[in-house]
PDB file of N, CA and C in Angstrom:
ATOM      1  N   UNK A   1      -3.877  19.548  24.348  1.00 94.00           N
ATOM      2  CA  UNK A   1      -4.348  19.950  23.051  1.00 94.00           C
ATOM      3  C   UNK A   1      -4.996  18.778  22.314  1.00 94.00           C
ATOM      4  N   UNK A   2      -5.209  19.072  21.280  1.00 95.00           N
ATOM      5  CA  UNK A   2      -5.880  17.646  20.431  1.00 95.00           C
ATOM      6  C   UNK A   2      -5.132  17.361  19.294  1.00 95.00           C
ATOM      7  N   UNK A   3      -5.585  16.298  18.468  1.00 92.00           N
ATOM      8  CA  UNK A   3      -4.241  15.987  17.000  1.00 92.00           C
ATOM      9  C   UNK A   3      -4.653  16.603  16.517  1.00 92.00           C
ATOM     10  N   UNK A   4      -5.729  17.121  15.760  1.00 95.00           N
ATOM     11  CA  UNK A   4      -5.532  18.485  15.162  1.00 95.00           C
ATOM     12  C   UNK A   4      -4.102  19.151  15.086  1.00 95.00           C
ATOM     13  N   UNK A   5      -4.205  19.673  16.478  1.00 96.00           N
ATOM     14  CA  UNK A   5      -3.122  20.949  17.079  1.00 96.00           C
ATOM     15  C   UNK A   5      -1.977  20.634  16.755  1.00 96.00           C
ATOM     16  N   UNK A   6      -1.548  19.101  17.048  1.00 95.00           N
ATOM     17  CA  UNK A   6      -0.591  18.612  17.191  1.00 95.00           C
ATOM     18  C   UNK A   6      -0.149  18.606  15.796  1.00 95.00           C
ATOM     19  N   UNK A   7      -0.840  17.975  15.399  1.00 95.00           N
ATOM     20  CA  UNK A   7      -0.846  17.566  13.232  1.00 95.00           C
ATOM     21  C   UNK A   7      -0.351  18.791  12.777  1.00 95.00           C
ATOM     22  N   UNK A   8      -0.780  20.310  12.948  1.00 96.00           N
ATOM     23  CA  UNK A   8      -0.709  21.536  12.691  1.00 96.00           C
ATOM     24  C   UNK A   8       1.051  21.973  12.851  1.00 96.00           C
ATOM     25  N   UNK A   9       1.541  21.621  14.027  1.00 96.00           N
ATOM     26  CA  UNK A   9       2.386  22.178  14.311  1.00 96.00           C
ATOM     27  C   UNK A   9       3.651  21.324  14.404  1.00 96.00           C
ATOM     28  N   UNK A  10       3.832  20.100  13.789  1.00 95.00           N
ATOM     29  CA  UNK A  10       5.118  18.782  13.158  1.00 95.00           C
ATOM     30  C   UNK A  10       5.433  18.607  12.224  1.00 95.00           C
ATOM     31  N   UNK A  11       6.403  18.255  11.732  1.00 95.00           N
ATOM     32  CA  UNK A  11       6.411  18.046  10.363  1.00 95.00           C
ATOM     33  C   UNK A  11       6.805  16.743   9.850  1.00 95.00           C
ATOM     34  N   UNK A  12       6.980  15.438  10.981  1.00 94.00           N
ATOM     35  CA  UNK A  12       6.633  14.458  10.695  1.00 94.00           C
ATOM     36  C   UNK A  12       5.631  13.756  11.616  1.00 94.00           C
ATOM     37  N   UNK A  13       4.598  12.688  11.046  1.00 92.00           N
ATOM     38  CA  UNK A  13       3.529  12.335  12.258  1.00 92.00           C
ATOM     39  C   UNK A  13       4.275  10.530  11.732  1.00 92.00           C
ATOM     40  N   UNK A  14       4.276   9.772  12.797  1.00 94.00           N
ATOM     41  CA  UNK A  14       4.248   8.827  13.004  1.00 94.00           C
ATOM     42  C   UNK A  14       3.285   7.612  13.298  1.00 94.00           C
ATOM     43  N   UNK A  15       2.172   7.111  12.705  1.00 93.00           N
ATOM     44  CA  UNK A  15       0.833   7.092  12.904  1.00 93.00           C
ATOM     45  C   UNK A  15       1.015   5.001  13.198  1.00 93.00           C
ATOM     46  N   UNK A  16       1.148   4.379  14.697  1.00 95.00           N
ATOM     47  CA  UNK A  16       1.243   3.559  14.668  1.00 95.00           C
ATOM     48  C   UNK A  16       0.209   3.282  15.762  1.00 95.00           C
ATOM     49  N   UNK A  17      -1.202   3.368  15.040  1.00 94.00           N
ATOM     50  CA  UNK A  17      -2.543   3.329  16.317  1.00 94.00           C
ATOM     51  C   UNK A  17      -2.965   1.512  15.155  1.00 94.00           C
ATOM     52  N   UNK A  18      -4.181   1.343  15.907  1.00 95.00           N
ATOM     53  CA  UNK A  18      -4.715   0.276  15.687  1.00 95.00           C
ATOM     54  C   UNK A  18      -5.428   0.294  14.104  1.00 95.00           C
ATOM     55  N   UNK A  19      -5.308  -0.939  13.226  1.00 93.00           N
ATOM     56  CA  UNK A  19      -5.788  -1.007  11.932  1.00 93.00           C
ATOM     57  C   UNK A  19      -7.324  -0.103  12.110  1.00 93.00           C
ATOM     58  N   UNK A  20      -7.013   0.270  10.752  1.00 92.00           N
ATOM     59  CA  UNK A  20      -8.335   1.323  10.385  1.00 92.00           C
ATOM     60  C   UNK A  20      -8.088   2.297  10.954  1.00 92.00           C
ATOM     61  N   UNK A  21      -7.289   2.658  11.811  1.00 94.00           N
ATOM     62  CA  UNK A  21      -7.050   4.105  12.432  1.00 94.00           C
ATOM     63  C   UNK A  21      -6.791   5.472  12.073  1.00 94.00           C
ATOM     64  N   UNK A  22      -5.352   4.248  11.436  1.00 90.00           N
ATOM     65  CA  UNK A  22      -4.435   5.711  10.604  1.00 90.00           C
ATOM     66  C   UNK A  22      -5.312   5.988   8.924  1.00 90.00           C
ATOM     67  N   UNK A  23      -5.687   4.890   8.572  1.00 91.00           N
ATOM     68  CA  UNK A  23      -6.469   5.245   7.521  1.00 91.00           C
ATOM     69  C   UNK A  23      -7.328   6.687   7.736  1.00 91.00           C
ATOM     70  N   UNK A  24      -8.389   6.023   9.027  1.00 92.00           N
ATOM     71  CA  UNK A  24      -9.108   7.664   8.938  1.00 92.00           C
ATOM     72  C   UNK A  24      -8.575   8.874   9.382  1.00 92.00           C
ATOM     73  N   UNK A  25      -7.233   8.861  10.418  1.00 92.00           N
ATOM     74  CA  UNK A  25      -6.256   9.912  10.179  1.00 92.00           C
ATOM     75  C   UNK A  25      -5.505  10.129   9.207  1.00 92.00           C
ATOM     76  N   UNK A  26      -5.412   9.491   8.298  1.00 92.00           N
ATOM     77  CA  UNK A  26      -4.553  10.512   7.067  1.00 92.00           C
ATOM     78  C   UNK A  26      -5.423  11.563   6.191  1.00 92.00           C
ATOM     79  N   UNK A  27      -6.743  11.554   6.487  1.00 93.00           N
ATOM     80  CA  UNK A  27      -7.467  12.914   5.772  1.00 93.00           C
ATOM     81  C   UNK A  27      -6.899  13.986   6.559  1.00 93.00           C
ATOM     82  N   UNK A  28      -7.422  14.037   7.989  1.00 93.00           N
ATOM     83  CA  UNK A  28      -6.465  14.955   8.783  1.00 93.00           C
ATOM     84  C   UNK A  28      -5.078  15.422   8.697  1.00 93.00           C
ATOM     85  N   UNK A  29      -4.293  14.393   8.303  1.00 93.00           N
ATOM     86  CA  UNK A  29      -2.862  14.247   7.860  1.00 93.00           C
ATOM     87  C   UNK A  29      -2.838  14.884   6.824  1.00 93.00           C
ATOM     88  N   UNK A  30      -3.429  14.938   5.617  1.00 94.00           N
ATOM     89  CA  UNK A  30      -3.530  15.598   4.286  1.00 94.00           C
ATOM     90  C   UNK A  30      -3.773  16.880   4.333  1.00 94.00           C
ATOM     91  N   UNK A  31      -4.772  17.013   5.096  1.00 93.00           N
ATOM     92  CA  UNK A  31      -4.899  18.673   5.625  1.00 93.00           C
ATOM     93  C   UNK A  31      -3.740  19.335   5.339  1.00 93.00           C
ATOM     94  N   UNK A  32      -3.021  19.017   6.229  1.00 90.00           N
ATOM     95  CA  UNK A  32      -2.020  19.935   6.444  1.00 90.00           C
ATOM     96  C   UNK A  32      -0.550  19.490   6.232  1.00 90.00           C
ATOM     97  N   UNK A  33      -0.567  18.742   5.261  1.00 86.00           N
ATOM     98  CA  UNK A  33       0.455  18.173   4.333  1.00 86.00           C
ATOM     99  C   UNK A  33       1.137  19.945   3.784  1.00 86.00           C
TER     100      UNK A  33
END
């Protein structure tokens, strides 16, 4: 599947990728806050 999918269906995300990463994943993250 993709993080999307994944993001969709957890209810905690753990976001320990490389600087600047998680920054541009937390819009995604907010989504579906």
């Amino acid at each position: 599947g993709t993080l999307e999918e994944l993001v969709q269906k957890v209810d905690v995300v753990l976001d320990a990728t490389s600087a600047g990463i998680g920054a541009k994943n937390k819009e995604l993250y907010a989504k579906y806050n």
